[in-house]
JSON list of C-alpha atoms in Angstrom, two decimals:
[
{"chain": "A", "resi": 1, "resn": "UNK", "atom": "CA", "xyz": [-69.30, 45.78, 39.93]},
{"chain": "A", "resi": 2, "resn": "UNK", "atom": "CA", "xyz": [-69.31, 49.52, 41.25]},
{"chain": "A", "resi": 3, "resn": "UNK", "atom": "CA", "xyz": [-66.75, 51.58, 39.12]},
{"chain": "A", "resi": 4, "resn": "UNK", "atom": "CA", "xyz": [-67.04, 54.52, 41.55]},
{"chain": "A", "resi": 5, "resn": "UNK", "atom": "CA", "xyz": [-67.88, 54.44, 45.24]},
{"chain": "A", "resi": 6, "resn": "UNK", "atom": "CA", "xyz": [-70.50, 55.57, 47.36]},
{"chain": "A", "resi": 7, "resn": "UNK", "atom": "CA", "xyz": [-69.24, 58.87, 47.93]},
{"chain": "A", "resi": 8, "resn": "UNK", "atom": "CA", "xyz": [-67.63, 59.27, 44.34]},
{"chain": "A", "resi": 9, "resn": "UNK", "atom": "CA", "xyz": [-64.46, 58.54, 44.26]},
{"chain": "A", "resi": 10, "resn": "UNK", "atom": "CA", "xyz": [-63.40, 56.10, 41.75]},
{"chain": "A", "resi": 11, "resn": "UNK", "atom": "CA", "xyz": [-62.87, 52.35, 42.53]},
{"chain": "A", "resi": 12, "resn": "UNK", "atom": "CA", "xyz": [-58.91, 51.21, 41.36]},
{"chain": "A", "resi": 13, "resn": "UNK", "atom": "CA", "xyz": [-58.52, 48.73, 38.57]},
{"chain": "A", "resi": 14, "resn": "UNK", "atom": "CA", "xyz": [-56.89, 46.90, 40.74]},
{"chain": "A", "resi": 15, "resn": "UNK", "atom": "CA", "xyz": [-60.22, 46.12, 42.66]},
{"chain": "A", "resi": 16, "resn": "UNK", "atom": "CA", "xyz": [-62.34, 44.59, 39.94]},
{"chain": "A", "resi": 17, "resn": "UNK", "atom": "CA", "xyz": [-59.49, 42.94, 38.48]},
{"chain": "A", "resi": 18, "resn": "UNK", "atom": "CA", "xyz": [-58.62, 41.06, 41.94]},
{"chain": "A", "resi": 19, "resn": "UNK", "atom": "CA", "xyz": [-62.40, 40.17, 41.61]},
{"chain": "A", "resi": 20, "resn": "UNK", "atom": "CA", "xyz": [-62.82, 39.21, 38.06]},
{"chain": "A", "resi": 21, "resn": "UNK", "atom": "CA", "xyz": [-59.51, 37.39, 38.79]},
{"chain": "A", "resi": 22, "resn": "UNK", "atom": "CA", "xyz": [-60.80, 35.58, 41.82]},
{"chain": "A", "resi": 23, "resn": "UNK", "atom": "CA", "xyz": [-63.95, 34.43, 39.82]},
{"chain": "A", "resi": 24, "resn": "UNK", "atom": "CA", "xyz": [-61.98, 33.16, 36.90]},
{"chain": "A", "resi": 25, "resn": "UNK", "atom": "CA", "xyz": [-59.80, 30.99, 39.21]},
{"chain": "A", "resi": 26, "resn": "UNK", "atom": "CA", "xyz": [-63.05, 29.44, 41.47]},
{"chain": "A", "resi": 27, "resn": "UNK", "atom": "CA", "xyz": [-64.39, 28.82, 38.64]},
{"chain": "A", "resi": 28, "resn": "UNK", "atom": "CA", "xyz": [-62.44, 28.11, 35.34]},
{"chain": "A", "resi": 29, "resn": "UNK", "atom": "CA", "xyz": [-63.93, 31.00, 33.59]},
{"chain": "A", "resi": 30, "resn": "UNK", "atom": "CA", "xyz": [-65.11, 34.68, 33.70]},
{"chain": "A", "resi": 31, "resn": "UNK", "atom": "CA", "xyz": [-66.28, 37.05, 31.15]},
{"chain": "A", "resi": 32, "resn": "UNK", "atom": "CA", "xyz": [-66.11, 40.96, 32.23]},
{"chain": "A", "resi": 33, "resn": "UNK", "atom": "CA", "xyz": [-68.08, 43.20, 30.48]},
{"chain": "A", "resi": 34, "resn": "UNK", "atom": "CA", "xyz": [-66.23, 46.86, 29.94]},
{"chain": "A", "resi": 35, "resn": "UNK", "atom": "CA", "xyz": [-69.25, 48.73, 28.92]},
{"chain": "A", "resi": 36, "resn": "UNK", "atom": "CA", "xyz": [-70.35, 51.08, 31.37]},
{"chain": "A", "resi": 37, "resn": "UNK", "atom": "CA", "xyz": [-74.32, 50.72, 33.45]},
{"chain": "A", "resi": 38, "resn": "UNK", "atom": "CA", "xyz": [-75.24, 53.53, 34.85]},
{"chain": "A", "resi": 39, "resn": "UNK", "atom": "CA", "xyz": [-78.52, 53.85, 37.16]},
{"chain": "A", "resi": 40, "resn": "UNK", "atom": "CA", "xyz": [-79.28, 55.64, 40.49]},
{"chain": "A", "resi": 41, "resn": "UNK", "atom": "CA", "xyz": [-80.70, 54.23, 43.23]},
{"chain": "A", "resi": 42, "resn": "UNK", "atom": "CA", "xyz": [-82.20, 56.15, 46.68]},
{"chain": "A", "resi": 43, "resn": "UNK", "atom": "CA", "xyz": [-81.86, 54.74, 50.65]},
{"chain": "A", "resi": 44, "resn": "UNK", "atom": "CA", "xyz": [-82.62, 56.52, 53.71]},
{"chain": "A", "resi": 45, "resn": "UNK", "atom": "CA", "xyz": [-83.54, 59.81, 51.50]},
{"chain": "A", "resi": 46, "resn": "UNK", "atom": "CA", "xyz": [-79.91, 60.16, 49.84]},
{"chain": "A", "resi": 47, "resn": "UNK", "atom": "CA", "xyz": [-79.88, 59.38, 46.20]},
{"chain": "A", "resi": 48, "resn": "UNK", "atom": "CA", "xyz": [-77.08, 57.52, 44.62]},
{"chain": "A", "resi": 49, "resn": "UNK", "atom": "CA", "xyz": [-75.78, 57.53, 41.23]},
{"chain": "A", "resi": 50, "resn": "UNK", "atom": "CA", "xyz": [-73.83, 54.11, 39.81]},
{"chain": "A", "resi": 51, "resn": "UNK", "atom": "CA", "xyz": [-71.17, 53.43, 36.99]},
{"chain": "A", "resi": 52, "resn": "UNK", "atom": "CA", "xyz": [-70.69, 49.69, 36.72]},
{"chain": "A", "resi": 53, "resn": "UNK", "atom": "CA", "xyz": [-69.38, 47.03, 34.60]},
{"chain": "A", "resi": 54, "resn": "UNK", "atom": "CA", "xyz": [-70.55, 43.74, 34.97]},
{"chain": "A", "resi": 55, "resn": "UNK", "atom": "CA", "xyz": [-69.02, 40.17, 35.42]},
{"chain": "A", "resi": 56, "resn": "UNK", "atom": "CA", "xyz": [-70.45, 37.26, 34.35]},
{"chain": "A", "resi": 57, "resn": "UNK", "atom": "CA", "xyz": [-70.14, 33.32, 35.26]},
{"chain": "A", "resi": 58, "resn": "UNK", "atom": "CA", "xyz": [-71.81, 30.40, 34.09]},
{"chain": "A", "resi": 59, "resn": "UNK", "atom": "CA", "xyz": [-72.24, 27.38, 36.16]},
{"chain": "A", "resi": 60, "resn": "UNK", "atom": "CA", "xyz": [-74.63, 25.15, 36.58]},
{"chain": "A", "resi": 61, "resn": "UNK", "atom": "CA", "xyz": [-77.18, 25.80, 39.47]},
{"chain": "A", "resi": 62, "resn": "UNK", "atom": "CA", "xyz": [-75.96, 23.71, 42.71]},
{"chain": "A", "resi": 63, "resn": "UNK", "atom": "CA", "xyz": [-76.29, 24.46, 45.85]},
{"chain": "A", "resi": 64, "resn": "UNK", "atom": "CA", "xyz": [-72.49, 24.75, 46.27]},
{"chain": "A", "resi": 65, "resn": "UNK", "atom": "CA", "xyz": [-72.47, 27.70, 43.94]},
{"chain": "A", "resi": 66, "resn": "UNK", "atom": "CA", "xyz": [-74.84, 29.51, 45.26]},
{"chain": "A", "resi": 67, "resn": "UNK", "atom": "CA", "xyz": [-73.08, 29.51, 49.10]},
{"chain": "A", "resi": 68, "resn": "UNK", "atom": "CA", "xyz": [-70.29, 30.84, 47.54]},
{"chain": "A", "resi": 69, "resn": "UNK", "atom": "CA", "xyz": [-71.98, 33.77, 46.23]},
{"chain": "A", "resi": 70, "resn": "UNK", "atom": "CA", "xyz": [-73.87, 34.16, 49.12]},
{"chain": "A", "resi": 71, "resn": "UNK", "atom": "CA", "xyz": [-70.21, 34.02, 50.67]},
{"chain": "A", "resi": 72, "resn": "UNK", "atom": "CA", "xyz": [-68.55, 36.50, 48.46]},
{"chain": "A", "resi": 73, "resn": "UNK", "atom": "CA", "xyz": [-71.06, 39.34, 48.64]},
{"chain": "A", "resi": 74, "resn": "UNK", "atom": "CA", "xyz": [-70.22, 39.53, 51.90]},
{"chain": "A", "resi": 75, "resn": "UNK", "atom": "CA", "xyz": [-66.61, 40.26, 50.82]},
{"chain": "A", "resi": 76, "resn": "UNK", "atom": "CA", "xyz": [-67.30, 42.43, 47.82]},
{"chain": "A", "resi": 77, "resn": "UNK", "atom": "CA", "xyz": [-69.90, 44.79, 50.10]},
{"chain": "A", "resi": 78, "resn": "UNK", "atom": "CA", "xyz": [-66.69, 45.37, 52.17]},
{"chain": "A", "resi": 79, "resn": "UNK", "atom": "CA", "xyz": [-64.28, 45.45, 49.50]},
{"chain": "A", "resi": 80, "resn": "UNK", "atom": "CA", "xyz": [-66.49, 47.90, 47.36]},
{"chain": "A", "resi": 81, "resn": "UNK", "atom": "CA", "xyz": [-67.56, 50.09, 50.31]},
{"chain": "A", "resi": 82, "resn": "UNK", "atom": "CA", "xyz": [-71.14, 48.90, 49.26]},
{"chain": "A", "resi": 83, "resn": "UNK", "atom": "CA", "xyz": [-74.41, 49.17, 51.85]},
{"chain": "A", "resi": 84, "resn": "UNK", "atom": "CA", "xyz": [-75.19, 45.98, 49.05]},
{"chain": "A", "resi": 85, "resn": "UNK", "atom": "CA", "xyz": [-73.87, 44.40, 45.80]},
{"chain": "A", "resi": 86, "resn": "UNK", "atom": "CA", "xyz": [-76.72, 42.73, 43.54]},
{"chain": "A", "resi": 87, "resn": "UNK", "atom": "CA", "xyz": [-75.43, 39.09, 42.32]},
{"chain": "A", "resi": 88, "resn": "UNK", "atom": "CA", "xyz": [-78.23, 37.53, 39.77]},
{"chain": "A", "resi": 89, "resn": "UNK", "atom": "CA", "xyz": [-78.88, 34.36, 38.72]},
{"chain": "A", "resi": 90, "resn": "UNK", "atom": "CA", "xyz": [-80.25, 33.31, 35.50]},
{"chain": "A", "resi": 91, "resn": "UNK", "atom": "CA", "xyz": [-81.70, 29.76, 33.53]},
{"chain": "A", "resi": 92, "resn": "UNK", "atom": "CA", "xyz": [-79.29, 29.41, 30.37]},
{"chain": "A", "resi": 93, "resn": "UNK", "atom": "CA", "xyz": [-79.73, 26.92, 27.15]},
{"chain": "A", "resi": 94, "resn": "UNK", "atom": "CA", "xyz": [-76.35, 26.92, 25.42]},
{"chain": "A", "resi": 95, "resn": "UNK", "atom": "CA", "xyz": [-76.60, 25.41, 22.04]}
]
């Protein structure tokens, strides 16, 4: 999740914890991780530099899931003033 937006100012707390909270509640669980990402990115000729911290959330691969990702982009983009927000997906063992 973005910790500042596009044009630098910084995103409130309140933000990413109404998200982390909203994923923890769909879900059953969340993890947030505090440490900050940093990487810069470049569209239409404007470079952009990022701060974020990331969430996670395991589930198991279903079609249902993955709609409501596809579903909640769409509301972090807006929430997050973001032209896009990357959500990953990724095989886990646990053991």
């Amino acid at each position: 999740m973005p910790l500042l937006f596009n044009d630098g100012r910084p995103v409130p707390e309140s933000l990413l914890a109404l998200t982390f909270t909203e994923l923890r509640h769909h879900f059953g669980a969340a993890s947030w991780e505090t440490q900050t990402l940093r990487g810069e990115w470049q569209y239409e000729g404007v470079v952009y530099q990022d701060n974020l911290a990331r969430f996670f959330v395991d589930v198991p691969d279903r079609p249902e899931h993955r709609e409501y990702f596809r579903q909640f982009k769409e509301t972090l983009k807006a929430r997050f003033q973001q032209l896009d927000i990357w959500i990953t997906s990724h095989p886990i063992d646990v053991i």
